[in-house]
Amino acid sequence: MGLRHLRQPGSSVPASSGSRHHVVVVGGGFGGLQAVSKLRHAPVEVTLVDRRNFHLFQPLTYQVATGALSPGEIAYPLRAIFKRDRNVRVLLAEVADFDLAARELHLRSVAGVPAPQRLSYDTLIVAGGSHYSYFGREEWRRYAAEVKSLESALEVRSRLLAAFEAAEAEPNPEERDAWLTFVVVGAGPTGVEMAGQVAELARDTLRRDFRAIDPRRARILLVEALDRVLTAFPPSLSAKAQRSLERLGVTVLTGRTVTEIDGAGATLEGRDGGAERITSRTVVWAAGVTASGLAGRLADLAGADRDRAGRITVEADLTLPGHPEVFAIGDMVRVRAPSGESVLLPGVAPVAMQQGRYAAGVVAARLRGREHGSFRYRDKGNLATIGRAAAVADVKGLRLSGFLAWGTWLIVHLWYLIGFQNRLLVLIRWSFSFATHGRGARLITRAAATGEQRQG
């Protein structure tokens, strides 16, 4: 027995048409994907709801933003992943609201694709993820794009490449310097990796492409409010990462807070209170994150706690307080420890993946009438790449840097990519890039890129 056929918009989809337990998973990111993957062989019906029709390998979006990889190499269609699993359905829709009492989701259509207004469930797993926070300055989004989504990564790629084109055509030296100044805000793994890739793009890949400018003269500034880069890593590795960045030509500005971003650049404030104006046409945002809005809605409905980043506090088994049939996982949650304290886990893919597998395991255990212990995160370490043959790794106390860490980073990311074809394509692309210093995806895909940046 399986789910009834999806009805026309305005109708609802029942939890199940028979004795099968119906699990709805919201979000096709790392957590949601692992939950569905573990449930596809269980005696349940699964519906995966996502507003995109693909799984995105977010750790490599910055490589799309810098032309190292193409979008299709880090994204994989959700339907293709589960095409052989007859108990899994994929639904392209966006969650508008929850009805916890009725055990229903309220849905809205995406891109004009019809979707049922309501979807019933027996168990719900919400993996809504997170997005970058501009700390209450939403107007900055217009001038400082981020690289968390595929669309925004393509936007950044267009802005970066258009800046070099604009500099080539700009006769005024001061304006040319503004186009050749790139500011990356936030020195976590994404910011460090982004700054390193922009430096390699300017000093290596593009160095012979232009006639009026020398791309190697570009300034790449990495801005961090704290006192060092990669604060999640041991200080020794942070120092090595900074030295690697500086060898690439990146200027690291720690202890600076961004106070203003506009179309002409960014204003920084140091710890002494002094202001510093950076004239730049291209600012990339890689600072703090905030939880999906789904976390806030669930917290309101269940009366659960939230932190300043919007993360909802869930029980030790990842369930919503008062609603054991609802799981919330990934970047949008904090976990209540057995002691009662709320524990904030790193916002990285392994956390979401382990939580997705755990939630699916709890569902399977409940169906068999078995007990299941609390969630425990197994920290497998941190990795960050700086540039060509340069990376840092902190793996269970083993601290690596340089080529060995870079090789470890390559293997781990290839292993977790979805789809054999994508793994093969990325391996070929990286090998070719390493041998030739080339980047084959240097495409400006946004119309009037430079004109839009000049406005404001």
Coordinates of C-alpha atoms in Angstrom, one line a residue:
M1 CA 0.0 0.0 0.0
G2 CA 1.3 3.5 -0.7
L3 CA 0.4 7.1 -0.8
R4 CA -2.6 8.2 -2.8
H5 CA -1.8 10.2 -5.9
L6 CA -1.1 13.8 -5.3
R7 CA -4.3 15.8 -5.8
Q8 CA -4.8 19.2 -7.5
P9 CA -4.0 22.4 -5.6
G10 CA -6.6 23.2 -3.0
S11 CA -6.7 19.6 -1.8
S12 CA -4.8 17.8 0.9
V13 CA -2.6 14.7 0.8
P14 CA -3.5 12.2 3.5
A15 CA -0.9 10.7 5.8
S16 CA -1.3 7.3 4.3
S17 CA -3.8 5.2 2.4
G18 CA -3.3 2.1 4.6
S19 CA -1.2 0.8 7.4
R20 CA 2.1 2.4 6.2
H21 CA 3.5 5.0 8.5
H22 CA 4.0 8.3 6.6
V23 CA 7.2 10.3 7.2
V24 CA 7.4 13.8 5.7
V25 CA 11.0 15.2 5.5
V26 CA 11.3 19.0 4.8
G27 CA 14.6 20.0 3.2
G28 CA 16.8 18.1 0.8
G29 CA 20.1 19.3 2.3
F30 CA 22.6 17.1 4.2
G31 CA 20.3 16.3 7.1
G32 CA 17.1 15.7 5.1
L33 CA 18.9 13.6 2.5
Q34 CA 20.4 11.3 5.2
A35 CA 17.1 10.9 6.9
V36 CA 15.4 9.8 3.6
S37 CA 18.3 7.6 2.6
K38 CA 18.0 5.7 5.9
L39 CA 14.2 5.4 5.7
R40 CA 14.0 4.2 2.1
H41 CA 14.4 0.6 3.2
A42 CA 12.1 0.9 6.2
P43 CA 8.4 -0.1 6.2
V44 CA 7.3 3.5 5.8
E45 CA 6.1 5.9 3.0
V46 CA 8.4 8.9 2.7
T47 CA 7.6 12.3 1.1
L48 CA 10.6 14.7 0.7
V49 CA 9.5 18.3 0.4
D50 CA 11.9 20.9 -1.0
R51 CA 11.7 24.2 -2.8
R52 CA 14.6 23.2 -5.0
N53 CA 14.6 20.0 -7.2
F54 CA 18.2 19.3 -6.3
H55 CA 20.6 18.6 -3.5
L56 CA 23.3 21.2 -3.2
F57 CA 26.8 20.4 -1.9
Q58 CA 27.1 23.7 -0.1
P59 CA 30.8 23.3 1.0
L60 CA 31.8 23.8 -2.6
T61 CA 29.5 26.7 -3.6
Y62 CA 32.5 29.1 -3.3
Q63 CA 34.2 27.2 -6.1
V64 CA 31.3 27.9 -8.3
A65 CA 31.5 31.5 -7.3
T66 CA 35.2 31.7 -8.4
G67 CA 34.8 29.7 -11.6
A68 CA 36.6 26.6 -10.5
L69 CA 33.5 24.3 -10.8
S70 CA 30.2 24.5 -12.7
P71 CA 26.8 24.4 -11.0
G72 CA 25.9 20.9 -12.2
E73 CA 29.0 19.5 -10.6
I74 CA 28.0 20.2 -7.1
A75 CA 24.2 19.7 -7.4
Y76 CA 22.2 16.5 -8.0
P77 CA 18.5 16.1 -8.8
L78 CA 16.6 14.8 -5.8
R79 CA 14.4 12.6 -7.9
A80 CA 17.4 10.9 -9.5
I81 CA 18.8 10.1 -6.0
F82 CA 15.7 8.2 -5.0
K83 CA 14.4 7.0 -8.4
R84 CA 14.8 3.3 -7.4
D85 CA 13.0 3.7 -4.1
R86 CA 9.3 3.2 -4.6
N87 CA 8.4 4.3 -1.1
V88 CA 10.0 7.7 -1.6
R89 CA 8.2 10.6 -3.2
V90 CA 9.7 14.0 -4.0
L91 CA 7.5 17.1 -3.9
L92 CA 8.6 20.5 -5.2
A93 CA 6.9 22.9 -2.8
E94 CA 7.6 25.4 0.0
V95 CA 6.4 25.0 3.5
A96 CA 4.1 28.0 4.4
D97 CA 3.0 26.8 7.9
F98 CA 2.6 23.9 10.3
D99 CA -0.6 22.6 11.9
L100 CA 0.9 20.5 14.7
A101 CA -2.5 19.5 16.2
A102 CA -3.8 18.2 12.8
R103 CA -0.3 16.9 11.8
E104 CA -0.4 18.8 8.6
L105 CA 1.9 21.0 6.6
H106 CA 0.5 24.0 4.7
L107 CA 2.4 24.3 1.4
R108 CA 2.7 26.9 -1.4
S109 CA 3.8 26.4 -4.9
V110 CA 7.3 27.1 -6.3
A111 CA 8.0 28.6 -9.7
G112 CA 4.4 28.1 -10.8
V113 CA 4.5 24.3 -10.2
P114 CA 1.2 23.2 -8.7
A115 CA 1.4 21.8 -5.2
P116 CA -1.2 20.5 -2.7
Q117 CA -2.2 23.1 -0.1
R118 CA -1.9 20.6 2.7
L119 CA 0.2 17.5 3.4
S120 CA -0.5 15.2 6.3
Y121 CA 2.1 13.2 8.2
D122 CA 2.6 10.6 11.0
T123 CA 6.1 11.7 11.6
L124 CA 7.7 15.0 10.5
I125 CA 11.4 15.7 10.1
V126 CA 12.3 19.4 9.5
A127 CA 15.7 20.2 8.2
G128 CA 15.3 23.8 7.1
G129 CA 18.9 24.8 7.3
S130 CA 20.1 28.3 7.7
H131 CA 21.1 31.4 5.7
Y132 CA 23.6 34.2 6.2
S133 CA 22.7 36.9 8.7
Y134 CA 23.4 40.6 7.9
F135 CA 22.9 41.5 11.6
G136 CA 19.8 43.5 11.0
R137 CA 21.2 45.4 8.0
E138 CA 19.2 43.7 5.3
E139 CA 20.0 46.6 2.9
W140 CA 23.6 45.3 2.8
R141 CA 22.4 42.2 0.8
R142 CA 22.2 44.4 -2.3
Y143 CA 25.9 45.2 -2.2
A144 CA 27.4 42.2 -0.4
A145 CA 26.3 38.9 -2.0
E146 CA 26.9 35.6 -0.2
V147 CA 27.7 32.1 -1.5
K148 CA 25.4 29.8 0.5
S149 CA 22.9 29.0 -2.3
L150 CA 23.6 28.1 -5.9
E151 CA 21.9 31.3 -7.2
S152 CA 23.9 33.5 -5.0
A153 CA 27.2 31.7 -5.9
L154 CA 26.4 32.4 -9.6
E155 CA 25.7 36.1 -8.7
V156 CA 29.1 36.4 -6.9
R157 CA 30.8 34.7 -9.9
S158 CA 29.3 37.3 -12.2
R159 CA 30.2 40.2 -9.9
L160 CA 33.8 39.0 -9.6
L161 CA 34.4 38.5 -13.3
A162 CA 32.6 41.7 -14.2
A163 CA 34.8 43.6 -11.9
F164 CA 37.9 42.6 -13.8
E165 CA 36.1 43.5 -17.1
A166 CA 35.1 46.9 -15.7
A167 CA 38.7 47.5 -14.5
E168 CA 40.0 46.7 -18.0
A169 CA 37.7 49.3 -19.5
E170 CA 38.1 52.0 -16.8
P171 CA 40.6 54.8 -17.7
N172 CA 40.5 56.5 -14.3
P173 CA 43.2 54.9 -12.0
E174 CA 41.2 55.5 -8.8
E175 CA 38.1 53.9 -10.2
R176 CA 40.2 51.0 -11.7
D177 CA 41.6 50.4 -8.2
A178 CA 38.1 50.3 -6.8
W179 CA 37.1 47.6 -9.2
L180 CA 40.3 45.6 -8.4
T181 CA 39.6 45.7 -4.7
F182 CA 37.7 42.7 -3.3
V183 CA 36.4 42.5 0.3
V184 CA 35.4 39.3 2.0
V185 CA 33.6 39.7 5.3
G186 CA 34.0 36.9 7.8
A187 CA 37.0 34.6 8.2
G188 CA 35.4 31.3 9.0
P189 CA 36.0 28.4 6.6
T190 CA 33.9 29.9 3.8
G191 CA 35.5 33.3 4.0
V192 CA 39.0 31.9 4.1
E193 CA 38.3 29.6 1.2
M194 CA 36.7 32.4 -0.8
A195 CA 39.5 34.9 -0.2
G196 CA 42.1 32.3 -1.2
Q197 CA 40.2 31.4 -4.4
V198 CA 39.8 35.0 -5.4
A199 CA 43.5 35.5 -4.9
E200 CA 44.4 32.5 -7.0
L201 CA 41.9 33.7 -9.7
A202 CA 43.6 37.1 -9.8
R203 CA 47.2 36.2 -9.5
D204 CA 47.3 32.9 -11.4
T205 CA 44.3 32.2 -13.6
L206 CA 43.7 35.7 -15.1
R207 CA 47.2 37.1 -15.1
R208 CA 47.5 36.9 -19.0
D209 CA 43.9 37.5 -19.9
F210 CA 43.9 41.3 -20.0
R211 CA 45.8 44.0 -21.8
A212 CA 45.1 47.3 -19.9
I213 CA 45.3 45.9 -16.4
D214 CA 47.5 43.4 -14.4
P215 CA 45.0 41.3 -12.4
R216 CA 47.9 40.5 -10.0
R217 CA 47.6 44.0 -8.7
A218 CA 44.2 43.2 -7.3
R219 CA 43.7 43.7 -3.5
I220 CA 41.9 41.0 -1.6
L221 CA 40.9 41.9 1.9
L222 CA 39.6 39.4 4.5
V223 CA 37.8 41.2 7.3
E224 CA 37.2 39.5 10.7
A225 CA 35.7 40.9 13.9
L226 CA 37.6 38.5 16.1
D227 CA 41.3 38.3 16.7
R228 CA 42.2 35.5 14.3
V229 CA 40.9 33.6 11.3
L230 CA 39.3 30.2 11.6
T231 CA 38.4 30.5 15.2
A232 CA 36.9 27.0 15.3
F233 CA 40.5 25.6 14.7
P234 CA 43.4 25.6 17.2
P235 CA 45.4 28.8 17.2
S236 CA 48.4 27.2 15.7
L237 CA 46.4 26.2 12.6
S238 CA 44.7 29.6 12.4
A239 CA 48.2 31.1 12.3
K240 CA 49.3 28.8 9.5
A241 CA 46.1 29.5 7.5
Q242 CA 46.7 33.2 7.8
R243 CA 50.3 32.8 6.6
S244 CA 49.1 30.8 3.6
L245 CA 46.6 33.5 2.8
E246 CA 49.2 36.2 3.0
R247 CA 51.5 34.3 0.7
L248 CA 48.7 34.3 -1.8
G249 CA 48.5 38.1 -1.5
V250 CA 45.4 38.3 0.8
T251 CA 45.5 41.1 3.4
V252 CA 43.9 39.8 6.6
L253 CA 42.2 42.5 8.8
T254 CA 41.3 41.0 12.2
G255 CA 39.7 43.0 15.0
R256 CA 37.6 45.0 12.5
T257 CA 33.8 45.3 12.5
V258 CA 31.9 46.2 9.4
T259 CA 29.7 49.2 10.1
E260 CA 28.5 50.2 6.6
I261 CA 28.3 48.6 3.2
D262 CA 27.2 50.5 0.1
G263 CA 27.8 50.5 -3.7
A264 CA 31.1 52.2 -3.3
G265 CA 32.7 50.0 -0.6
A266 CA 32.7 49.2 3.1
T267 CA 33.4 51.1 6.3
L268 CA 35.3 49.2 9.1
E269 CA 35.7 50.0 12.7
G270 CA 38.7 48.8 14.7
R271 CA 38.8 48.1 18.4
D272 CA 40.2 51.6 19.1
G273 CA 37.0 53.0 17.6
G274 CA 38.7 54.4 14.6
A275 CA 36.8 54.1 11.2
E276 CA 38.5 53.0 8.0
R277 CA 36.9 53.3 4.6
I278 CA 37.6 50.7 1.9
T279 CA 36.7 51.7 -1.6
S280 CA 35.6 48.6 -3.4
R281 CA 33.0 47.5 -6.0
T282 CA 32.8 43.9 -4.9
V283 CA 32.0 42.8 -1.3
V284 CA 31.4 39.1 -0.5
W285 CA 29.5 38.3 2.7
A286 CA 30.6 35.2 4.7
A287 CA 29.8 36.3 8.3
G288 CA 27.3 35.0 10.8
V289 CA 24.3 32.8 10.0
T290 CA 20.7 32.7 11.1
A291 CA 18.3 29.8 11.3
S292 CA 15.6 29.1 8.7
G293 CA 12.3 30.9 9.4
L294 CA 10.8 27.4 9.9
A295 CA 12.6 27.2 13.2
G296 CA 10.9 30.3 14.5
R297 CA 7.5 29.1 13.4
L298 CA 8.0 25.8 15.1
A299 CA 9.2 27.5 18.3
D300 CA 6.1 29.8 18.3
L301 CA 3.8 26.8 17.9
A302 CA 5.4 24.6 20.5
G303 CA 6.5 27.4 23.0
A304 CA 10.1 26.3 22.6
D305 CA 13.2 28.5 23.3
R306 CA 15.2 30.2 20.6
D307 CA 18.6 31.8 20.6
R308 CA 19.6 35.1 19.0
A309 CA 20.4 33.4 15.7
G310 CA 16.8 31.9 15.6
R311 CA 17.8 28.3 16.4
I312 CA 15.1 26.4 18.2
T313 CA 15.9 24.3 21.2
V314 CA 14.9 20.6 20.8
E315 CA 15.0 17.7 23.2
A316 CA 17.9 15.3 23.5
D317 CA 16.2 13.0 20.9
L318 CA 15.9 16.0 18.5
T319 CA 12.1 16.2 18.9
L320 CA 10.1 19.3 19.4
P321 CA 9.1 19.9 23.0
G322 CA 5.6 18.4 23.6
H323 CA 5.6 16.9 20.1
P324 CA 7.5 13.6 19.9
E325 CA 6.3 13.1 16.4
V326 CA 8.2 16.2 15.1
F327 CA 12.0 16.2 14.7
A328 CA 14.0 19.3 13.9
I329 CA 17.6 18.9 12.8
G330 CA 20.7 20.6 11.4
D331 CA 21.7 24.3 11.5
M332 CA 18.3 25.4 12.7
V333 CA 18.5 23.7 16.2
R334 CA 20.2 23.6 19.5
V335 CA 20.0 20.3 21.4
R336 CA 19.0 20.1 25.1
A337 CA 21.5 17.9 26.9
P338 CA 20.4 15.4 29.6
S339 CA 21.6 18.0 32.1
G340 CA 19.1 20.5 30.8
E341 CA 21.6 22.8 29.2
S342 CA 21.2 23.8 25.5
V343 CA 24.2 22.7 23.4
L344 CA 25.1 24.5 20.2
L345 CA 26.7 22.1 17.8
P346 CA 28.9 23.3 14.8
G347 CA 27.0 24.4 11.8
V348 CA 28.7 21.9 9.5
A349 CA 27.5 19.1 7.2
P350 CA 28.6 16.2 9.5
V351 CA 26.3 17.4 12.3
A352 CA 23.3 17.6 10.0
M353 CA 24.1 14.2 8.5
Q354 CA 24.4 12.5 11.8
Q355 CA 21.2 14.0 13.0
G356 CA 19.4 13.0 9.9
R357 CA 20.5 9.4 10.3
Y358 CA 19.6 9.5 14.0
A359 CA 16.1 10.8 13.5
A360 CA 15.5 8.1 10.9
G361 CA 16.8 5.5 13.3
V362 CA 14.4 6.7 16.0
V363 CA 11.5 6.4 13.6
A364 CA 12.5 2.8 12.7
A365 CA 13.0 1.9 16.4
R366 CA 9.6 3.3 17.4
L367 CA 7.9 1.2 14.7
R368 CA 9.6 -1.9 16.1
G369 CA 8.6 -0.9 19.6
R370 CA 12.2 -0.4 20.7
E371 CA 13.8 2.3 22.8
H372 CA 16.3 4.7 21.4
G373 CA 19.0 6.7 23.2
S374 CA 19.7 10.4 23.1
F375 CA 21.5 12.0 20.1
R376 CA 25.3 12.1 20.5
Y377 CA 27.5 14.0 18.0
R378 CA 30.7 12.3 17.0
D379 CA 33.1 15.1 16.0
K380 CA 35.2 14.0 13.0
G381 CA 37.2 17.2 12.9
N382 CA 37.5 20.4 10.8
L383 CA 38.9 21.0 7.3
A384 CA 39.5 24.2 5.4
T385 CA 41.4 24.8 2.2
I386 CA 43.2 28.1 1.5
G387 CA 44.5 27.6 -2.0
R388 CA 46.5 25.4 -4.3
A389 CA 48.0 22.6 -2.2
A390 CA 47.4 24.6 0.9
A391 CA 44.9 23.6 3.7
V392 CA 44.5 23.0 7.4
A393 CA 42.9 20.1 9.1
D394 CA 42.1 19.3 12.7
V395 CA 41.1 15.6 12.7
K396 CA 40.6 14.1 16.2
G397 CA 43.6 15.8 17.6
L398 CA 45.8 15.3 14.5
R399 CA 46.7 18.8 13.2
L400 CA 47.7 18.9 9.6
S401 CA 48.6 21.7 7.2
G402 CA 50.0 22.2 3.7
F403 CA 49.8 19.5 1.0
L404 CA 48.8 16.7 3.3
A405 CA 45.8 18.6 4.7
W406 CA 44.9 19.6 1.2
G407 CA 44.9 16.0 0.0
T408 CA 42.7 15.0 3.0
W409 CA 40.3 17.9 2.1
L410 CA 40.1 16.7 -1.5
I411 CA 39.4 13.1 -0.6
V412 CA 36.7 14.0 2.0
H413 CA 34.9 16.3 -0.3
L414 CA 34.9 13.9 -3.2
W415 CA 33.7 11.1 -0.9
Y416 CA 30.6 13.1 0.2
L417 CA 29.6 14.5 -3.2
I418 CA 26.4 12.9 -4.4
G419 CA 26.6 10.8 -7.6
F420 CA 29.4 9.0 -9.2
Q421 CA 29.3 11.2 -12.3
N422 CA 29.8 14.3 -10.2
R423 CA 32.7 12.8 -8.3
L424 CA 34.4 11.9 -11.5
L425 CA 33.7 15.3 -13.1
V426 CA 35.0 17.2 -10.1
L427 CA 38.1 15.0 -9.9
I428 CA 38.8 15.6 -13.5
R429 CA 38.2 19.3 -13.2
W430 CA 40.4 19.6 -10.1
S431 CA 43.2 17.6 -11.7
F432 CA 43.1 19.7 -14.9
S433 CA 43.0 22.9 -12.9
F434 CA 46.0 21.7 -10.8
A435 CA 48.0 20.9 -13.9
T436 CA 47.1 24.0 -16.0
H437 CA 46.1 26.6 -13.4
G438 CA 42.9 27.1 -15.4
R439 CA 39.3 27.6 -14.5
G440 CA 36.8 26.5 -17.1
A441 CA 33.6 28.0 -15.6
R442 CA 34.6 31.7 -15.8
L443 CA 31.2 32.9 -17.1
I444 CA 29.3 36.1 -16.5
T445 CA 25.7 35.0 -16.5
R446 CA 23.9 38.1 -15.1
A447 CA 22.9 40.8 -17.6
A448 CA 24.3 44.2 -17.1
A449 CA 26.4 43.1 -14.2
T450 CA 28.7 46.0 -14.0
G451 CA 26.0 48.6 -14.5
E452 CA 24.0 47.2 -11.6
Q453 CA 27.0 47.3 -9.3
R454 CA 27.6 51.0 -10.2
Q455 CA 24.2 52.0 -8.9
G456 CA 23.8 53.2 -5.4

